[in-house]
């Protein structure tokens, strides 16, 4: 029974890592988009 629990824990950790990577990628994407928007605003002034 114990190995089933251990496998679940490993699976949860892997899923969390995947989620964290997705969140980081999304943050980076939004940040880059924001930076590009700022630049175009500066150029239009």
mmCIF file of C-alpha atoms in Angstrom:
data_model
loop_
_atom_site.group_PDB
_atom_site.id
_atom_site.type_symbol
_atom_site.label_atom_id
_atom_site.label_comp_id
_atom_site.label_asym_id
_atom_site.label_seq_id
_atom_site.Cartn_x
_atom_site.Cartn_y
_atom_site.Cartn_z
ATOM 1 C CA UNK A 1 0.000 0.000 0.000
ATOM 2 C CA UNK A 2 2.859 2.370 0.799
ATOM 3 C CA UNK A 3 4.313 2.339 -2.722
ATOM 4 C CA UNK A 4 0.973 3.502 -4.143
ATOM 5 C CA UNK A 5 1.085 6.542 -1.858
ATOM 6 C CA UNK A 6 4.704 7.256 -2.793
ATOM 7 C CA UNK A 7 3.831 7.091 -6.477
ATOM 8 C CA UNK A 8 0.978 9.553 -5.913
ATOM 9 C CA UNK A 9 3.327 11.969 -4.154
ATOM 10 C CA UNK A 10 5.850 11.747 -7.010
ATOM 11 C CA UNK A 11 3.057 12.317 -9.535
ATOM 12 C CA UNK A 12 1.784 15.356 -7.612
ATOM 13 C CA UNK A 13 5.278 16.851 -7.465
ATOM 14 C CA UNK A 14 5.736 16.328 -11.201
ATOM 15 C CA UNK A 15 2.363 17.943 -11.908
ATOM 16 C CA UNK A 16 3.283 20.889 -9.674
ATOM 17 C CA UNK A 17 6.598 21.343 -11.484
ATOM 18 C CA UNK A 18 4.775 21.343 -14.812
ATOM 19 C CA UNK A 19 2.264 23.885 -13.493
ATOM 20 C CA UNK A 20 5.055 26.111 -12.134
ATOM 21 C CA UNK A 21 6.797 26.039 -15.504
ATOM 22 C CA UNK A 22 3.552 27.005 -17.237
ATOM 23 C CA UNK A 23 3.018 29.888 -14.813
ATOM 24 C CA UNK A 24 6.602 31.110 -15.293
ATOM 25 C CA UNK A 25 6.217 30.918 -19.074
ATOM 26 C CA UNK A 26 2.945 32.846 -18.864
ATOM 27 C CA UNK A 27 4.529 35.522 -16.643
ATOM 28 C CA UNK A 28 7.430 35.874 -19.061
ATOM 29 C CA UNK A 29 5.012 36.074 -22.009
ATOM 30 C CA UNK A 30 2.915 38.754 -20.323
ATOM 31 C CA UNK A 31 5.999 40.671 -19.214
ATOM 32 C CA UNK A 32 7.492 40.619 -22.711
ATOM 33 C CA UNK A 33 4.184 41.742 -24.181
ATOM 34 C CA UNK A 34 4.052 44.582 -21.659
ATOM 35 C CA UNK A 35 7.605 45.674 -22.442
ATOM 36 C CA UNK A 36 6.839 45.708 -26.173
ATOM 37 C CA UNK A 37 3.674 47.758 -25.507
ATOM 38 C CA UNK A 38 5.693 50.276 -23.476
ATOM 39 C CA UNK A 39 8.183 50.670 -26.303
ATOM 40 C CA UNK A 40 5.501 51.299 -28.918
ATOM 41 C CA UNK A 41 3.914 53.896 -26.611
ATOM 42 C CA UNK A 42 7.243 55.706 -26.254
ATOM 43 C CA UNK A 43 7.754 55.717 -30.030
ATOM 44 C CA UNK A 44 4.280 57.142 -30.680
ATOM 45 C CA UNK A 45 4.862 60.165 -28.399
#
